[in-house]
Amino acid sequence: MSSHGLASLGALLRIVLLIFVGTCAMLILMQLTALAVPDLMLSSSAAIIGFAAWGLGIIQLLVFLAAIVLVALWVHAAHSHLHDSRVQGLNYQPGWATASFFIPFINLYVPFASTRELYNRSHGESDWHAAIPAGDVTSWAACNWAALLMFSVIVGYVFVDSIQFVHVIMPIWGWLGLSILLYTFLAGSAWYLAQIVTKVTYAQVNGAHQSQSDVFA
């Protein structure tokens, strides 16, 4: 993919990610309102609020699915651009870097490591510095892991509560608290990924990575 194509794909992905952040923020606001004004959920406005939350959830799901496709395309394109530019010492092939996002357990670490390398090498770091900390990448991965933890807690509770003769009672504020944390970490993940996409795309389009190309060796 050309630099122009990568820039266009990066811009589109950034828009989708920021829309996702916006939907998370709106859902968090609605849940905070429910916590602050519990009587609101018992009023005549409850049905309207519920319908709005349902509609927002559908929009968020569609945006999330679009983001999955665009992230896969962008990750593959960005890694390919480094390889096509003959940057030396790369540890991750485009196909593996992309596929690792979808493989259970592998996706707990490899996407973080490959994206860290992508970020550093795109900014002209040598292969010796491919694994140095990159703030946006570390924050993105931390939000991913935290969101996975919150999701696991919610699913675990539902599973245990579904067992016959086992009843686990959680107050509504507990549910809302877990949901708010989940959406907060999801929003953080999307926000930091948008920063990564913007900075990596800008660096590659402007040739920052070419200092490590064998053309200049």
XYZ file of N, CA and C in Angstrom:
651
model
N 0.847 -1.193 0.000
C 0.000 0.000 0.000
C 0.884 1.245 0.000
N 0.505 2.235 -0.790
C 1.262 3.475 -0.871
C 1.105 4.296 0.402
N 1.968 5.306 0.548
C 1.869 6.196 1.710
C 0.530 6.914 1.732
N 0.044 7.287 0.541
C -1.250 7.971 0.457
C -2.375 7.041 0.916
N -2.309 5.777 0.490
C -3.327 4.810 0.905
C -3.290 4.558 2.401
N -2.081 4.473 2.966
C -1.939 4.269 4.406
C -2.494 5.460 5.170
N -2.232 6.662 4.661
C -2.732 7.872 5.318
C -4.254 7.911 5.307
N -4.865 7.541 4.181
C -6.328 7.541 4.075
C -6.944 6.503 5.006
N -6.342 5.313 5.029
C -6.839 4.248 5.906
C -6.687 4.647 7.372
N -5.557 5.256 7.704
C -5.331 5.697 9.073
C -6.323 6.755 9.512
N -6.632 7.691 8.606
C -7.593 8.753 8.933
C -8.984 8.177 9.174
N -9.393 7.224 8.330
C -10.710 6.599 8.486
C -10.786 5.818 9.792
N -9.731 5.065 10.095
C -9.707 4.280 11.334
C -9.764 5.197 12.549
N -9.054 6.305 12.497
C -9.053 7.234 13.634
C -10.461 7.778 13.877
N -11.183 8.103 12.819
C -12.552 8.606 12.962
C -13.440 7.556 13.625
N -13.339 6.313 13.160
C -14.156 5.229 13.715
C -13.828 5.010 15.193
N -12.549 5.035 15.533
C -12.147 4.835 16.929
C -12.661 5.956 17.825
N -12.622 7.184 17.337
C -13.106 8.306 18.143
C -14.627 8.266 18.297
N -15.324 7.770 17.280
C -16.774 7.580 17.420
C -17.049 6.543 18.504
N -16.246 5.479 18.522
C -16.403 4.455 19.557
C -16.170 5.045 20.943
N -15.153 5.884 21.069
C -14.896 6.559 22.349
C -16.112 7.379 22.762
N -16.712 8.075 21.786
C -17.893 8.885 22.072
C -19.066 8.061 22.566
N -19.293 6.899 21.965
C -20.405 6.045 22.410
C -20.153 5.521 23.819
N -18.891 5.185 24.116
C -18.561 4.737 25.476
C -18.815 5.852 26.482
N -18.412 7.068 26.126
C -18.600 8.206 27.030
C -20.081 8.454 27.306
N -20.910 8.331 26.281
C -22.346 8.546 26.458
C -22.960 7.466 27.344
N -22.541 6.218 27.149
C -23.055 5.132 27.986
C -22.593 5.288 29.436
N -21.359 5.718 29.625
C -20.865 5.967 30.985
C -21.677 7.068 31.646
N -21.952 8.134 30.895
C -22.734 9.251 31.431
C -24.130 8.799 31.844
N -24.749 7.962 31.020
C -26.083 7.459 31.342
C -26.059 6.609 32.608
N -25.031 5.797 32.767
C -24.946 4.928 33.943
C -24.591 5.718 35.202
N -23.766 6.747 35.064
C -23.476 7.608 36.206
C -24.734 8.346 36.657
N -25.551 8.740 35.682
C -26.819 9.394 36.004
C -27.733 8.443 36.769
N -27.751 7.183 36.338
C -28.575 6.182 37.026
C -28.094 5.959 38.456
N -26.767 6.037 38.666
C -26.232 5.886 40.016
C -26.546 7.097 40.887
N -26.434 8.285 40.286
C -26.635 9.518 41.050
C -28.107 9.786 41.336
N -28.983 9.394 40.381
C -30.425 9.641 40.530
C -31.162 8.319 40.331
N -31.093 7.417 41.302
C -31.709 6.085 41.133
C -33.212 6.134 40.897
N -33.886 7.157 41.417
C -35.334 7.259 41.229
C -35.704 7.496 39.773
N -34.727 7.974 38.999
C -34.995 8.250 37.587
C -35.371 6.976 36.844
N -34.774 5.845 37.255
C -35.042 4.576 36.590
C -36.417 4.024 36.942
N -37.065 4.628 37.938
C -38.407 4.191 38.326
C -39.475 5.154 37.830
N -39.045 6.213 37.167
C -39.984 7.222 36.692
C -40.512 6.859 35.315
N -41.369 7.729 34.789
C -41.942 7.503 33.458
C -40.902 7.635 32.355
N -39.741 8.209 32.696
C -38.678 8.386 31.699
C -37.825 7.132 31.529
N -38.050 6.130 32.365
C -37.204 4.937 32.340
C -37.242 4.241 30.985
N -38.423 4.155 30.381
C -38.546 3.479 29.085
C -37.769 4.220 28.006
N -37.838 5.545 28.035
C -37.116 6.352 27.043
C -35.611 6.177 27.215
N -35.169 6.200 28.475
C -33.747 6.025 28.755
C -33.278 4.638 28.316
N -34.096 3.630 28.600
C -33.754 2.272 28.203
C -33.664 2.120 26.696
N -34.603 2.737 25.972
C -34.582 2.666 24.509
C -33.359 3.384 23.953
N -33.019 4.531 24.548
C -31.845 5.285 24.100
C -30.567 4.480 24.323
N -30.486 3.822 25.487
C -29.311 2.999 25.784
C -29.223 1.819 24.822
N -30.364 1.221 24.510
C -30.387 0.096 23.564
C -29.918 0.554 22.183
N -30.436 1.681 21.716
C -30.043 2.204 20.411
C -28.570 2.558 20.360
N -28.080 3.159 21.437
C -26.664 3.518 21.498
C -25.792 2.271 21.501
N -26.272 1.221 22.171
C -25.534 -0.035 22.191
C -25.429 -0.661 20.810
N -26.507 -0.575 20.021
C -26.489 -1.101 18.648
C -25.489 -0.327 17.798
N -25.517 0.997 17.928
C -24.569 1.832 17.179
C -23.137 1.480 17.564
N -22.911 1.316 18.860
C -21.568 0.983 19.331
C -21.101 -0.360 18.782
N -21.997 -1.338 18.737
C -21.644 -2.651 18.207
C -21.235 -2.552 16.740
N -21.995 -1.794 15.954
C -21.677 -1.634 14.533
C -20.337 -0.931 14.347
N -20.096 0.093 15.158
C -18.821 0.815 15.086
C -17.672 -0.102 15.492
N -17.908 -0.925 16.514
C -16.889 -1.868 16.977
C -16.525 -2.868 15.880
N -17.531 -3.387 15.191
C -17.275 -4.339 14.104
C -16.503 -3.679 12.967
N -16.867 -2.437 12.649
C -16.139 -1.700 11.612
C -14.691 -1.474 12.038
N -14.493 -1.179 13.318
C -13.143 -0.941 13.829
C -12.285 -2.195 13.735
N -12.880 -3.358 13.997
C -12.125 -4.614 13.910
C -11.550 -4.789 12.507
N -12.388 -4.566 11.504
C -11.950 -4.720 10.112
C -10.869 -3.702 9.774
N -11.101 -2.449 10.143
C -10.158 -1.386 9.801
C -8.835 -1.530 10.546
N -8.889 -1.967 11.805
C -7.651 -2.185 12.560
C -6.816 -3.269 11.893
N -7.464 -4.362 11.492
C -6.741 -5.448 10.822
C -6.093 -4.950 9.531
N -6.830 -4.183 8.748
C -6.291 -3.655 7.495
C -5.131 -2.700 7.750
N -5.298 -1.825 8.741
C -4.250 -0.835 9.012
C -2.997 -1.495 9.573
N -3.153 -2.426 10.508
C -1.996 -3.113 11.086
C -1.200 -3.817 9.995
N -1.901 -4.516 9.119
C -1.221 -5.216 8.023
C -0.528 -4.221 7.100
N -1.207 -3.132 6.770
C -0.640 -2.138 5.858
C 0.578 -1.448 6.468
N 0.501 -1.105 7.752
C 1.608 -0.397 8.400
C 2.844 -1.286 8.513
N 2.651 -2.548 8.887
C 3.785 -3.473 8.951
C 4.348 -3.732 7.554
N 3.467 -3.878 6.582
C 3.917 -4.113 5.206
C 4.744 -2.943 4.695
N 4.348 -1.741 5.070
C 5.065 -0.548 4.617
C 6.497 -0.543 5.140
N 6.694 -0.993 6.381
C 8.055 -1.090 6.914
C 8.864 -2.123 6.142
N 8.256 -3.281 5.878
C 8.965 -4.327 5.138
C 9.257 -3.889 3.710
N 8.298 -3.255 3.071
C 8.498 -2.797 1.695
C 9.581 -1.724 1.607
N 9.759 -0.995 2.709
C 10.804 0.035 2.750
C 12.159 -0.553 3.123
N 12.208 -1.870 3.287
C 13.432 -2.609 3.590
C 14.074 -2.165 4.905
N 13.220 -1.901 5.886
C 13.714 -1.622 7.233
C 14.301 -2.916 7.795
N 15.486 -2.836 8.348
C 16.205 -4.026 8.790
C 15.849 -4.424 10.225
N 15.940 -5.741 10.507
C 15.797 -6.245 11.867
C 14.378 -6.319 12.388
N 13.391 -6.403 11.512
C 11.998 -6.502 11.956
C 11.703 -7.921 12.445
N 10.971 -8.030 13.527
C 10.684 -9.336 14.132
C 9.308 -9.888 13.788
N 8.432 -9.053 13.244
C 7.048 -9.478 13.011
C 6.656 -9.257 11.555
N 6.203 -10.341 10.910
C 5.674 -10.244 9.561
C 4.268 -9.648 9.603
N 3.848 -8.959 8.547
C 2.513 -8.341 8.534
C 1.383 -9.324 8.829
N 1.450 -10.512 8.233
C 0.386 -11.494 8.434
C 0.286 -11.953 9.880
N 1.438 -12.230 10.498
C 1.438 -12.692 11.883
C 1.023 -11.572 12.836
N 1.506 -10.370 12.595
C 1.141 -9.235 13.446
C -0.369 -9.013 13.426
N -0.984 -9.204 12.265
C -2.431 -9.020 12.134
C -3.197 -10.193 12.737
N -2.787 -11.415 12.398
C -3.494 -12.609 12.876
C -3.439 -12.743 14.390
N -2.366 -12.252 15.007
C -2.199 -12.416 16.455
C -3.296 -11.725 17.256
N -3.963 -10.741 16.669
C -5.059 -10.060 17.352
C -6.255 -10.989 17.572
N -6.348 -12.052 16.768
C -7.544 -12.898 16.770
C -7.315 -14.290 17.361
N -6.109 -14.570 17.844
C -5.796 -15.891 18.387
C -5.823 -15.830 19.913
N -6.717 -16.605 20.550
C -6.811 -16.579 22.020
C -5.465 -16.835 22.689
N -5.232 -16.154 23.789
C -4.015 -16.221 24.598
C -2.833 -15.545 23.893
N -2.632 -15.856 22.612
C -1.587 -15.164 21.852
C -1.869 -13.665 21.833
N -3.177 -13.333 21.729
C -3.535 -11.913 21.624
C -3.395 -11.149 22.940
N -2.982 -11.842 23.995
C -2.731 -11.151 25.256
C -1.384 -10.433 25.253
N -0.462 -10.875 24.374
C 0.869 -10.264 24.387
C 1.398 -9.865 23.011
N 1.255 -10.743 22.014
C 1.890 -10.487 20.719
C 1.436 -9.172 20.080
N 0.135 -8.837 20.078
C -0.241 -7.535 19.505
C 0.449 -6.361 20.199
N 0.617 -6.460 21.519
C 1.326 -5.410 22.253
C 2.776 -5.318 21.792
N 3.456 -6.466 21.725
C 4.870 -6.475 21.344
C 5.063 -6.039 19.894
N 4.210 -6.530 18.998
C 4.360 -6.177 17.583
C 4.017 -4.711 17.332
N 3.023 -4.194 18.055
C 2.657 -2.787 17.894
C 3.726 -1.876 18.485
N 4.348 -2.304 19.566
C 5.465 -1.537 20.138
C 6.615 -1.456 19.145
N 6.927 -2.583 18.495
C 7.969 -2.565 17.475
C 7.559 -1.674 16.306
N 6.312 -1.794 15.873
C 5.812 -0.967 14.771
C 5.948 0.518 15.109
N 5.582 0.881 16.320
C 5.636 2.281 16.756
C 7.078 2.787 16.767
N 7.962 2.022 17.392
C 9.350 2.468 17.523
C 10.088 2.489 16.193
N 9.929 1.449 15.399
C 10.647 1.393 14.126
C 10.102 2.414 13.130
N 8.801 2.713 13.228
C 8.218 3.734 12.349
C 8.789 5.116 12.652
N 9.217 5.309 13.903
C 9.797 6.595 14.297
C 11.315 6.612 14.163
N 11.865 5.628 13.462
C 13.287 5.646 13.150
C 14.197 5.000 14.170
N 13.625 4.294 15.152
C 14.466 3.605 16.133
C 15.134 2.390 15.478
N 16.316 2.046 15.962
C 17.022 0.883 15.436
C 16.404 -0.399 15.981
N 16.838 -1.537 15.434
C 16.306 -2.803 15.916
C 16.697 -3.056 17.375
N 17.765 -2.427 17.848
C 18.161 -2.553 19.243
C 17.163 -1.865 20.173
N 16.428 -0.920 19.635
C 15.479 -0.154 20.446
C 14.025 -0.455 20.075
N 13.811 -1.576 19.398
C 12.452 -1.915 18.961
C 11.521 -2.200 20.131
N 12.086 -2.639 21.252
C 11.255 -3.036 22.395
C 11.286 -2.025 23.539
N 11.813 -0.824 23.289
C 11.804 0.174 24.362
C 10.369 0.623 24.616
N 10.065 1.043 25.843
C 8.683 1.439 26.155
C 8.194 2.573 25.259
N 6.955 2.458 24.826
C 6.281 3.516 24.062
C 4.992 3.821 24.812
N 4.884 5.027 25.334
C 3.792 5.370 26.240
C 2.410 5.039 25.724
N 2.117 5.432 24.484
C 0.784 5.179 23.927
C 0.502 3.687 23.812
N 1.513 2.927 23.409
C 1.329 1.479 23.236
C 1.124 0.799 24.586
N 1.917 1.197 25.579
C 1.769 0.620 26.916
C 0.396 0.939 27.503
N -0.056 2.179 27.338
C -1.369 2.580 27.862
C -2.491 1.836 27.149
N -2.343 1.663 25.843
C -3.342 0.918 25.058
C -3.445 -0.520 25.549
N -2.300 -1.173 25.724
C -2.299 -2.564 26.180
C -2.857 -2.676 27.595
N -2.506 -1.732 28.462
C -3.011 -1.764 29.840
C -4.531 -1.646 29.867
N -5.078 -0.775 29.030
C -6.539 -0.638 28.950
C -7.174 -1.918 28.417
N -6.519 -2.555 27.444
C -7.033 -3.825 26.914
C -7.100 -4.884 28.005
N -6.013 -5.018 28.754
C -5.956 -6.047 29.800
C -6.971 -5.755 30.904
N -7.114 -4.485 31.261
C -8.073 -4.117 32.305
C -9.509 -4.366 31.844
N -9.799 -4.044 30.574
C -11.139 -4.286 30.030
C -11.440 -5.782 30.006
N -10.441 -6.584 29.642
C -10.623 -8.040 29.636
C -10.913 -8.553 31.039
N -10.231 -7.992 32.033
C -10.466 -8.395 33.418
C -11.895 -8.068 33.844
N -12.357 -6.854 33.535
C -13.721 -6.459 33.895
C -14.746 -7.347 33.190
N -14.508 -7.620 31.907
C -15.420 -8.473 31.143
C -15.455 -9.879 31.735
N -14.294 -10.389 32.150
C -14.220 -11.730 32.736
C -14.982 -11.795 34.053
N -14.894 -10.728 34.850
C -15.626 -10.678 36.119
C -17.129 -10.720 35.866
N -17.585 -9.933 34.890
C -19.017 -9.887 34.574
C -19.509 -11.239 34.063
N -18.766 -11.824 33.118
C -19.152 -13.125 32.565
C -19.090 -14.200 33.645
N -18.064 -14.145 34.492
C -17.937 -15.119 35.569
C -19.105 -15.056 36.535
N -19.543 -13.842 36.859
C -20.690 -13.683 37.754
C -21.949 -14.276 37.123
N -22.176 -13.953 35.845
C -23.365 -14.463 35.154
C -23.334 -15.986 35.102
N -22.156 -16.558 34.846
C -22.036 -18.016 34.765
C -22.341 -18.669 36.114
N -21.731 -18.151 37.176
C -21.953 -18.732 38.506
C -23.411 -18.591 38.916
N -23.991 -17.439 38.640
C -25.378 -17.193 39.026
C -26.351 -18.070 38.243
N -25.916 -18.568 37.072
C -26.794 -19.411 36.258
C -26.811 -20.862 36.725
N -25.887 -21.223 37.610
C -25.837 -22.594 38.125
C -27.041 -22.845 39.031
N -27.687 -23.974 38.822
C -28.880 -24.302 39.603
C -28.571 -24.362 41.099
N -29.452 -23.756 41.876
C -29.359 -23.698 43.342
C -28.237 -22.777 43.844
N -27.598 -22.068 42.918
C -26.571 -21.103 43.317
C -27.072 -19.709 42.971
N -27.128 -18.844 43.954
C -27.617 -17.484 43.730
C -26.618 -16.486 44.312
N -26.113 -15.649 43.453
C -25.175 -14.608 43.872
C -25.864 -13.269 43.679
N -26.016 -12.542 44.750
C -26.736 -11.271 44.685
C -25.740 -10.118 44.570
N -25.934 -9.310 43.539
C -25.115 -8.117 43.372
C -26.043 -6.909 43.274
N -25.836 -5.886 44.075
C -26.693 -4.699 44.008
C -26.539 -3.993 42.669
N -27.538 -3.202 42.313
C -27.534 -2.531 41.021
C -26.324 -1.629 40.865
N -25.887 -0.998 41.987
C -24.717 -0.127 41.884
C -23.452 -0.926 41.575
N -23.439 -2.205 41.991
C -22.306 -3.057 41.663
C -22.239 -3.345 40.175
N -23.413 -3.670 39.594
C -23.483 -3.899 38.150
C -23.068 -2.654 37.378
N -23.639 -1.524 37.776
C -23.329 -0.277 37.079
C -21.855 0.086 37.234
N -21.298 -0.172 38.415
C -19.884 0.119 38.635
C -18.982 -0.698 37.726
N -19.267 -1.994 37.617
C -18.485 -2.848 36.719
C -18.635 -2.408 35.269
N -19.858 -2.062 34.883
C -20.110 -1.627 33.512
C -19.384 -0.323 33.203
N -19.398 0.604 34.160
C -18.701 1.882 33.966
C -17.198 1.654 33.813
N -16.640 0.782 34.642
C -15.215 0.472 34.524
C -14.903 -0.161 33.170
N -15.757 -1.095 32.734
C -15.548 -1.752 31.443
C -15.545 -0.732 30.311
N -16.551 0.140 30.278
C -16.624 1.133 29.206
C -15.495 2.149 29.294
N -15.049 2.451 30.514
C -13.927 3.379 30.675
C -12.657 2.805 30.066
N -12.396 1.534 30.336
C -11.194 0.906 29.791
C -11.309 0.696 28.277
N -12.507 0.378 27.791
C -12.696 0.250 26.344
C -12.465 1.585 25.649
N -12.982 2.654 26.247
C -12.769 3.988 25.680
C -11.290 4.350 25.696
N -10.609 4.010 26.798
C -9.176 4.278 26.879
C -8.397 3.515 25.827
N -8.762 2.260 25.617
C -8.106 1.445 24.595
C -8.273 2.063 23.211
N -9.499 2.451 22.874
C -9.758 3.048 21.563
C -9.038 4.386 21.414
N -9.002 5.171 22.489
C -8.345 6.480 22.438
C -6.841 6.337 22.183
N -6.199 5.461 22.948
C -4.755 5.293 22.772
C -4.425 4.631 21.439
N -5.289 3.738 20.964
C -5.062 3.151 19.648
C -5.168 4.217 18.568
N -6.097 5.149 18.722
C -6.213 6.256 17.770
C -4.935 7.089 17.758
N -4.326 7.288 18.938
C -3.062 8.031 19.000
C -1.946 7.263 18.298
N -1.911 5.955 18.503
C -0.901 5.122 17.842
C -1.051 5.201 16.332
N -2.278 5.039 15.860
C -2.545 5.079 14.417
C -2.115 6.421 13.837
N -2.476 7.499 14.503
C -2.134 8.834 14.018
C -0.623 9.031 13.950
N 0.085 8.671 15.015
C 1.525 8.929 15.087
C 2.329 8.011 14.175
N 1.948 6.741 14.116
C 2.660 5.806 13.244
C 2.435 6.168 11.781
N 1.189 6.467 11.431
C 0.887 6.838 10.049
C 1.651 8.093 9.652
N 1.647 9.096 10.511
C 2.356 10.350 10.221
C 3.853 10.103 10.048
N 4.424 9.277 10.938
C 5.854 8.991 10.863
C 6.209 8.277 9.566
N 5.393 7.294 9.185
C 5.696 6.546 7.963
C 5.489 7.390 6.712
N 4.423 8.166 6.684
C 4.157 9.013 5.516
C 5.283 10.022 5.315
N 5.868 10.481 6.421
C 6.942 11.474 6.340
C 8.337 10.852 6.325
N 8.395 9.530 6.232
C 9.667 8.849 6.023
C 10.572 8.724 7.225
N 10.035 8.854 8.433
C 10.880 8.749 9.628
C 11.525 7.373 9.740
N 10.849 6.358 9.231
C 11.349 4.983 9.339
C 12.509 4.701 8.397
N 12.706 5.534 7.400
C 13.685 5.236 6.361
C 15.127 5.376 6.830
N 15.333 5.936 8.005
C 16.697 6.014 8.535
C 17.247 4.630 8.851
N 16.343 3.641 8.991
C 16.755 2.270 9.285
C 16.612 1.350 8.077
N 16.376 1.922 6.916
C 16.275 1.126 5.692
C 17.660 0.770 5.195
N 17.789 -0.394 4.551
C 19.105 -0.783 4.045
C 19.552 0.101 2.889
N 18.638 0.937 2.388
C 19.014 1.902 1.357
C 20.036 2.884 1.922
N 19.927 3.113 3.261
C 20.807 4.076 3.902
C 21.920 3.399 4.697
N 21.969 2.068 4.602
C 22.978 1.345 5.370
C 24.374 1.601 4.811
